[in-house]
mmCIF file of C-alpha atoms and ligand atoms in Angstrom:
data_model
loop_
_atom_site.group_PDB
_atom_site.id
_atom_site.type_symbol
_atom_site.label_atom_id
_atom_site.label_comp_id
_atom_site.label_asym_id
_atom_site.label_seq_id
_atom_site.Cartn_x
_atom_site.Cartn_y
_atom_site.Cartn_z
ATOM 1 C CA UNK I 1 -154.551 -93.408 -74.473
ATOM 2 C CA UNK I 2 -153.310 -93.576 -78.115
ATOM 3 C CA UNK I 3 -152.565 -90.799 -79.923
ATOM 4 C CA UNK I 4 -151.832 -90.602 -84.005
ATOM 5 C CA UNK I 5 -149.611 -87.655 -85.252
ATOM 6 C CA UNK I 6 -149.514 -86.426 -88.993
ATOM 7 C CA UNK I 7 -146.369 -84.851 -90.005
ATOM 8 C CA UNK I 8 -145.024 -83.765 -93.311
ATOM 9 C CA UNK I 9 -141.039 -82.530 -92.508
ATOM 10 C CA UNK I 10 -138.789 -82.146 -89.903
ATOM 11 C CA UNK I 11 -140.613 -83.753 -86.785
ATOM 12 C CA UNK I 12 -139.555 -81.354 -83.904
ATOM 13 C CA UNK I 13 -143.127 -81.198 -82.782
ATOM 14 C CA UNK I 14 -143.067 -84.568 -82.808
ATOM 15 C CA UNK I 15 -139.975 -85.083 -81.058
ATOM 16 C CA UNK I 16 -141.446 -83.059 -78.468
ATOM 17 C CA UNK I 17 -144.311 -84.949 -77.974
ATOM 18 C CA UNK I 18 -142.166 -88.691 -78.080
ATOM 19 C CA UNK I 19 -139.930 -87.098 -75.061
ATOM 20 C CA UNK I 20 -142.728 -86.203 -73.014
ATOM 21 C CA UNK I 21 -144.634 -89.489 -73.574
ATOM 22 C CA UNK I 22 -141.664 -91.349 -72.723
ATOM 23 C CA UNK I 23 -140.977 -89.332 -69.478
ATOM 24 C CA UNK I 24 -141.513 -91.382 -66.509
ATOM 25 C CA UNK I 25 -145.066 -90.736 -65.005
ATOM 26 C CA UNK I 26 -144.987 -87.775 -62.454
ATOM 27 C CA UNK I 27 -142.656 -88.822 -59.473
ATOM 28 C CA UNK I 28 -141.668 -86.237 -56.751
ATOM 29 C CA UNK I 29 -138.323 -85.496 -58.183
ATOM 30 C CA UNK I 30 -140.186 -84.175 -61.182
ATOM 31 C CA UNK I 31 -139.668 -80.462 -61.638
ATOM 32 C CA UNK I 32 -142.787 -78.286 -62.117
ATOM 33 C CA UNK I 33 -141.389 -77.658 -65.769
ATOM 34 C CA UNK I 34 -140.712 -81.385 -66.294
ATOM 35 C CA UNK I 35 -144.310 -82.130 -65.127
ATOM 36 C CA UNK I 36 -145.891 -79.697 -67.350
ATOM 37 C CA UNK I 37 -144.147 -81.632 -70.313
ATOM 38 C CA UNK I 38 -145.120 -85.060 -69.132
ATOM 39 C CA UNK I 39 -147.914 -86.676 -72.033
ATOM 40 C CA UNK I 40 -149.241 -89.642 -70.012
ATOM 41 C CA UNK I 41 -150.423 -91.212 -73.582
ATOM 42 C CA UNK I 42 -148.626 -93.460 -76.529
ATOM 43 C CA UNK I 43 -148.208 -92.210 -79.783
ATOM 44 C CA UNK I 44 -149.393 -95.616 -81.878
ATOM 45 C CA UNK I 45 -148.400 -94.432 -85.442
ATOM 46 C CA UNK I 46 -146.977 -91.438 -87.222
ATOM 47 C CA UNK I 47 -148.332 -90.751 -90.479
ATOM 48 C CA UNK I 48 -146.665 -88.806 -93.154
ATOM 49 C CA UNK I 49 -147.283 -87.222 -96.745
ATOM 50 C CA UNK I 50 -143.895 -86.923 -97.303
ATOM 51 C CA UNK I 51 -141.951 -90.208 -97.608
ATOM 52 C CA UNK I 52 -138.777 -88.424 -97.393
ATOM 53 C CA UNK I 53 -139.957 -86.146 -93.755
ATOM 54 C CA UNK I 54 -137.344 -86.651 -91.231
ATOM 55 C CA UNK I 55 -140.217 -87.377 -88.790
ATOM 56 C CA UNK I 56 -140.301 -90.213 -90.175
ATOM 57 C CA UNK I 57 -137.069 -91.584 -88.592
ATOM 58 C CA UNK I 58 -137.665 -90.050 -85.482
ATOM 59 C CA UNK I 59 -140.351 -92.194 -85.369
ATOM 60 C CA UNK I 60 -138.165 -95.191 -86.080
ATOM 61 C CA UNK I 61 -136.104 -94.605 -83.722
ATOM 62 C CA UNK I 62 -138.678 -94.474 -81.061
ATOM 63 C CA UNK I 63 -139.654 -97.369 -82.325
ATOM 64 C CA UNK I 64 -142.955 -96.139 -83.109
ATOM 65 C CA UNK I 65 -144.660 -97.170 -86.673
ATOM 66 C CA UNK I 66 -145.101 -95.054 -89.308
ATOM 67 C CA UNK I 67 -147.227 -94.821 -92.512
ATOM 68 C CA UNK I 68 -146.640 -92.951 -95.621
ATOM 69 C CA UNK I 69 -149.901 -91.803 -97.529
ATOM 70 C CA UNK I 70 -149.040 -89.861 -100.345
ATOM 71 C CA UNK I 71 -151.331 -87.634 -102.672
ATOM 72 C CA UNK I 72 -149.912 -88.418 -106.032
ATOM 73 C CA UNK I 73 -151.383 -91.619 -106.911
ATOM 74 C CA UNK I 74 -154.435 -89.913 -106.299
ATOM 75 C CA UNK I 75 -154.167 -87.091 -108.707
ATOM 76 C CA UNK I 76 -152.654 -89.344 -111.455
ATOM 77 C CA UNK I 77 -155.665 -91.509 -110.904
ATOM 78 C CA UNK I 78 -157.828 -88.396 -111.548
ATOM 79 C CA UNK I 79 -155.510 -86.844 -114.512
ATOM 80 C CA UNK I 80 -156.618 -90.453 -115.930
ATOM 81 C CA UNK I 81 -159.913 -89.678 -115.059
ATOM 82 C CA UNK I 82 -161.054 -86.134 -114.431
ATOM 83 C CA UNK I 83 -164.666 -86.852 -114.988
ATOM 84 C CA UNK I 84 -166.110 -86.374 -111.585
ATOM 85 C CA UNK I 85 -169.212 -88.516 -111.521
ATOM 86 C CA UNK I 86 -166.849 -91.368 -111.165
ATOM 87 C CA UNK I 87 -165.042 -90.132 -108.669
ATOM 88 C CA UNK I 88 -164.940 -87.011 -106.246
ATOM 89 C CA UNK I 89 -161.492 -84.972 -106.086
ATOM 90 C CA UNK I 90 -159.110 -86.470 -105.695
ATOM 91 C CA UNK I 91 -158.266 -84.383 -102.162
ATOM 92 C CA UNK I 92 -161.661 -85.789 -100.657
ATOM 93 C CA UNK I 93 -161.269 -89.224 -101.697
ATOM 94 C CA UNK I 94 -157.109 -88.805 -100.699
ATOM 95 C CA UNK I 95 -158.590 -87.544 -96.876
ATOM 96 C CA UNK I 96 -161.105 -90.565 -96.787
ATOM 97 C CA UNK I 97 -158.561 -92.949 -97.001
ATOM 98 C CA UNK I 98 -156.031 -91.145 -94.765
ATOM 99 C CA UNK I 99 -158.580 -91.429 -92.165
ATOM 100 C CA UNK I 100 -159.590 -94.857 -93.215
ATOM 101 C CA UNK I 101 -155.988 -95.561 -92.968
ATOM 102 C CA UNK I 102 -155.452 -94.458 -89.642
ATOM 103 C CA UNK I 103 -158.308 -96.352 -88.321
ATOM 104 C CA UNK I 104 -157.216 -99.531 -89.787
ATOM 105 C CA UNK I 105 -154.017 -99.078 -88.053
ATOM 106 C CA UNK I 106 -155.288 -97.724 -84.905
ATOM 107 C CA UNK I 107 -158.962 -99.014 -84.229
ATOM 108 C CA UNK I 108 -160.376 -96.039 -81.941
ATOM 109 C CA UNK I 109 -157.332 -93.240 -81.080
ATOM 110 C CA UNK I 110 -157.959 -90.988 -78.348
ATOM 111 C CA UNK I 111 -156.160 -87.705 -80.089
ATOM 112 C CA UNK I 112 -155.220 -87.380 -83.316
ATOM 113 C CA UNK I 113 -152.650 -84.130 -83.343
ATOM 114 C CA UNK I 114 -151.224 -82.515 -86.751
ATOM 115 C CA UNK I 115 -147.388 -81.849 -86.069
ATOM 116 C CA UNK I 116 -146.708 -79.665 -89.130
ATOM 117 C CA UNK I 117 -149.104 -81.291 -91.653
ATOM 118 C CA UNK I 118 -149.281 -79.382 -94.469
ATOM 119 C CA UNK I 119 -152.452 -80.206 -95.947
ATOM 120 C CA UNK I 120 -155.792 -78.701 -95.227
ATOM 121 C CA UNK I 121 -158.049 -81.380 -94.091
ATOM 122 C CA UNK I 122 -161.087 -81.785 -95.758
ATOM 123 C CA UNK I 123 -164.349 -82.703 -94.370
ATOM 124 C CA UNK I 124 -163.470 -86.143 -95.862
ATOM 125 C CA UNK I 125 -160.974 -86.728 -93.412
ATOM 126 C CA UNK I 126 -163.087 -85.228 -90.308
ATOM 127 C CA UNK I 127 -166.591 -86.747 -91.257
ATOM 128 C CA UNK I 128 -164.908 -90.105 -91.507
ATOM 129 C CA UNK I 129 -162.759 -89.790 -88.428
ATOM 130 C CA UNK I 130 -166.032 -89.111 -87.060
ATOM 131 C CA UNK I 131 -166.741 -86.572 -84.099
ATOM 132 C CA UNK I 132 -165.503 -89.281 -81.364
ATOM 133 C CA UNK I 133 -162.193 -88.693 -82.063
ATOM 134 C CA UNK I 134 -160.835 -85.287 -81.329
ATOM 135 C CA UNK I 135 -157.870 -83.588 -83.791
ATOM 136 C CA UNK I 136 -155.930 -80.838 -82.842
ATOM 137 C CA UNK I 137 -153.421 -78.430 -85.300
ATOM 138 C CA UNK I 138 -150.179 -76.645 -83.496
ATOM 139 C CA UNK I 139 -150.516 -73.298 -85.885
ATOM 140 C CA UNK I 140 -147.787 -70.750 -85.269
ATOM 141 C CA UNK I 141 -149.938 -67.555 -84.959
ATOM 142 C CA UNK I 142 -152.351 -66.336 -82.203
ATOM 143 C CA UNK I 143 -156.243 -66.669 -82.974
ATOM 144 C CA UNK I 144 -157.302 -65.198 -86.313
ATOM 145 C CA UNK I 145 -153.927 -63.349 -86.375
ATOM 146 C CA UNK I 146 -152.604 -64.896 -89.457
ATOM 147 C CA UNK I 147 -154.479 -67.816 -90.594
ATOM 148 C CA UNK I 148 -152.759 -70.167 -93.439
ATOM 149 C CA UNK I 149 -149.715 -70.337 -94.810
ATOM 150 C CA UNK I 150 -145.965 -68.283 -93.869
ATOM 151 C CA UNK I 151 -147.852 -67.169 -90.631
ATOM 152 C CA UNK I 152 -143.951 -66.530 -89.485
ATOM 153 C CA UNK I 153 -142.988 -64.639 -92.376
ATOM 154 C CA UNK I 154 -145.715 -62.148 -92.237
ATOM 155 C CA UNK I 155 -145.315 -61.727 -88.721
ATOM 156 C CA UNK I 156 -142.174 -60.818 -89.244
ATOM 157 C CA UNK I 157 -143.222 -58.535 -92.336
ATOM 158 C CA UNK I 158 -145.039 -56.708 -90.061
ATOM 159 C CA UNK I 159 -142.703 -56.454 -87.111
ATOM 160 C CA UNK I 160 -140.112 -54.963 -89.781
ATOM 161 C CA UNK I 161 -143.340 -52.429 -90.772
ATOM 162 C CA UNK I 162 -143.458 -51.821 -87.372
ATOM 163 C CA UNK I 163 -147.057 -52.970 -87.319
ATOM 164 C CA UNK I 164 -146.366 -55.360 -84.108
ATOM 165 C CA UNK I 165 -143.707 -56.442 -81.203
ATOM 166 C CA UNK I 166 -145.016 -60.116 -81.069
ATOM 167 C CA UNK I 167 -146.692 -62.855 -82.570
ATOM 168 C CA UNK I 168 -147.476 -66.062 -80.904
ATOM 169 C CA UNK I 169 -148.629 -69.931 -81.671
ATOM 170 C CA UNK I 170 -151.532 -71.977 -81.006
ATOM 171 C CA UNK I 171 -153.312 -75.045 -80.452
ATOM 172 C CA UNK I 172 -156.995 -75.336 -81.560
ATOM 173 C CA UNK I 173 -159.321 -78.395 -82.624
ATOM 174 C CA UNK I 174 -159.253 -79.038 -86.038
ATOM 175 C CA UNK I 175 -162.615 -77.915 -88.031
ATOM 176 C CA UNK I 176 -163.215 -77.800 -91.850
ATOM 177 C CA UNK I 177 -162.441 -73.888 -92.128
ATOM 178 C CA UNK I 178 -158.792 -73.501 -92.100
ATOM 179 C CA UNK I 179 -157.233 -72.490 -88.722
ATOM 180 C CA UNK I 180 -160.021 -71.705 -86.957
ATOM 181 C CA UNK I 181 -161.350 -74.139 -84.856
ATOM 182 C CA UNK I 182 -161.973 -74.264 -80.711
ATOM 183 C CA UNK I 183 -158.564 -72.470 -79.082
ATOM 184 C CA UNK I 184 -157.524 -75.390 -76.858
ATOM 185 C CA UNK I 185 -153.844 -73.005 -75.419
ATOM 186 C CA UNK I 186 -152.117 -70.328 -76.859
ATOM 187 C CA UNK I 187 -149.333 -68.077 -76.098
ATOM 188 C CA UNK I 188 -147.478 -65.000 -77.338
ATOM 189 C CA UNK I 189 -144.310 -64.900 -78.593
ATOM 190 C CA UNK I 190 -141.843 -61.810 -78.569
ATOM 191 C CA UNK I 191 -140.181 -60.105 -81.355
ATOM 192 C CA UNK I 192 -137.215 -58.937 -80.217
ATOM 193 C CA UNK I 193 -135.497 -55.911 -81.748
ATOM 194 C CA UNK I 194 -132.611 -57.493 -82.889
ATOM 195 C CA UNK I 195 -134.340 -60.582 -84.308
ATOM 196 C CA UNK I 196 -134.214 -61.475 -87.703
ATOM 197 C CA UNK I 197 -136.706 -64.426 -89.417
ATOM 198 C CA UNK I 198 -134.289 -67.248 -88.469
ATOM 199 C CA UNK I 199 -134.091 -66.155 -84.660
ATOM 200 C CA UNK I 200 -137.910 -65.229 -84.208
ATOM 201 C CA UNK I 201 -138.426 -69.176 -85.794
ATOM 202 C CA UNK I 202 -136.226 -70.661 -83.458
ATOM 203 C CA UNK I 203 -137.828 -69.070 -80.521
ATOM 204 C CA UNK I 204 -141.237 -70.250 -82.004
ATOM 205 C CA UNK I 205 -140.064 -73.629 -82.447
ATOM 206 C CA UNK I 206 -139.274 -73.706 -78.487
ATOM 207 C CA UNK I 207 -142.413 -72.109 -77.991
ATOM 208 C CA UNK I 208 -144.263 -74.681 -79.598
ATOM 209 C CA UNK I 209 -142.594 -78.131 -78.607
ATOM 210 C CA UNK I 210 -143.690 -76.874 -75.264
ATOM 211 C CA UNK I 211 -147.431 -76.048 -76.296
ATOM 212 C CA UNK I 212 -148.104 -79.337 -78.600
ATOM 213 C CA UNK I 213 -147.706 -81.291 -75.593
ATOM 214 C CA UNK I 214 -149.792 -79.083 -72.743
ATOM 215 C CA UNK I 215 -152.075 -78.776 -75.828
ATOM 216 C CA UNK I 216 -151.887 -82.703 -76.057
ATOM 217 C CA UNK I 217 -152.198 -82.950 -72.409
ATOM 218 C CA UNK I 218 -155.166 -81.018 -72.305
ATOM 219 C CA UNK I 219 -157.226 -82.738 -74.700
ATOM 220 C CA UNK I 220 -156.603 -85.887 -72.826
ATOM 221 C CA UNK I 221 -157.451 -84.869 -69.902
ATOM 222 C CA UNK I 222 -160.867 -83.198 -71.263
ATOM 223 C CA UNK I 223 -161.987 -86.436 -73.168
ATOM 224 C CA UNK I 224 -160.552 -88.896 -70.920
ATOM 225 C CA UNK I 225 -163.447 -91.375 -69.924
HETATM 226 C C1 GRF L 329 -144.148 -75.836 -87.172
HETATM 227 O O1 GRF L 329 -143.678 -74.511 -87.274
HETATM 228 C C2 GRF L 329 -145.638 -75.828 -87.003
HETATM 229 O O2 GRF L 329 -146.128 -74.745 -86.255
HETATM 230 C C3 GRF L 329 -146.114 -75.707 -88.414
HETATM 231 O O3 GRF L 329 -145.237 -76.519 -89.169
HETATM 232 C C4 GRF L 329 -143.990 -76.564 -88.482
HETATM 233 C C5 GRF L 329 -143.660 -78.009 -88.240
HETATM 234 O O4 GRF L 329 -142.366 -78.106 -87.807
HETATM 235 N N1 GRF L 329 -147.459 -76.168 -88.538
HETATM 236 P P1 GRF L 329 -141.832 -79.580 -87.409
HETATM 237 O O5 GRF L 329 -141.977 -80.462 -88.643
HETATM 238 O O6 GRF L 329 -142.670 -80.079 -86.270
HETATM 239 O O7 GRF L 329 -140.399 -79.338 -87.005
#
């Protein structure tokens, strides 16, 4: 299967997921951890908004080819031309063609995953993806918990308030209302007394190159034919 993955920084997700689809398929040596980070799937393009992410060259190096879609020519196009009878915002029309884009590249995917993608995906995007094509978000909170942006930082906020001992991530299909689509995994993640921001991120970040593959994994392995 083919999968697609939209970044916009640093790639670890990413990396995650291009180590476990380059594992070799499940042999008996394989550890039971190993095996759980297997992704039996090849990651046909990497997309970013950012043409200075440092996904981008982890791509490269695997060898895998990228694409960089960026929103500015879009809203200097519309700063030209803000009347919007000729032409809707420039967000929607921005998501069309990242999804056009994508298909161009990559006829039908099987999973299209966002790896840190920091845009909100408009119905643009998923109406012309179209509903064959599943997308799934890695969002570092647990359901409904803390939807949006600096989900880590207010966590944390509220760890220091004493309001909580953990927070956790997520993987959940990609709908038009922010963050809230179909759980496919999620886990918690402690908050350790001693913690501060940095150290509770880093022990996401492990938390979640492990997820955004089982979550990969599982999607497969629901929609495979
Ligand atoms: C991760 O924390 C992810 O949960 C969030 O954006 C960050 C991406 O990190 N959506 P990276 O670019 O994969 O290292």
């Amino acid at each position: 299967p083919r999968i697609v993955v939209l970044i916009s920084g640093n790639g670890s997700n990413l990396q995650a997921l291009i180590d476990a689809s380059q594992r070799p398929p499940s042999s008996l040596a394989m550890t039971s951890e190993a095996e759980l980070l297997t992704l039996p799937a090849d990651i046909a393009l990497v997309v970013s908004n950012k043409s200075k992410a440092f996904g981008l060259e982890r791509a490269a190096k695997a060898g895998i080819p990228t694409w960089v879609h960026t929103l500015k020519p879009y809203r200097e196009r519309h700063a030209a031309d803000p009347d919007p009878t000729h032409a809707p915002a420039p967000r929607a029309v921005y998501d069309r063609d990242l999804a056009l884009g994508i298909l161009e590249r990559v006829p039908n995917p099987q999973l299209i995953v966002l790896a840190g993608w920091m845009h909100i995906l408009s119905p643009a995007f998923l109406d012309t993806m179209g509903a064959t094509c599943p997308v799934i978000n890695l969002h570092p909170a647990l359901p409904g918990a803390y939807d949006g942006i600096d989900a880590i930082g207010r966590a944390f906020r509220d760890f220091q308030a004493g309001k909580t001992q953990h927070t956790g991530i997520m993987v959940h299909r990609v709908i038009p209302e922010v963050d809230r689509g179909d759980v496919v995994l999620s886990c918690p993640v402690p908050i350790l007394p001693e913690d501060t921001q940095e150290t509770l991120e880093a022990r996401m970040h492990e938390a979640e190159h492990r997820l955004i593959v089982q979550g990969a994994a599982a999607v497969l392995a629901a929609t495979a034919p």
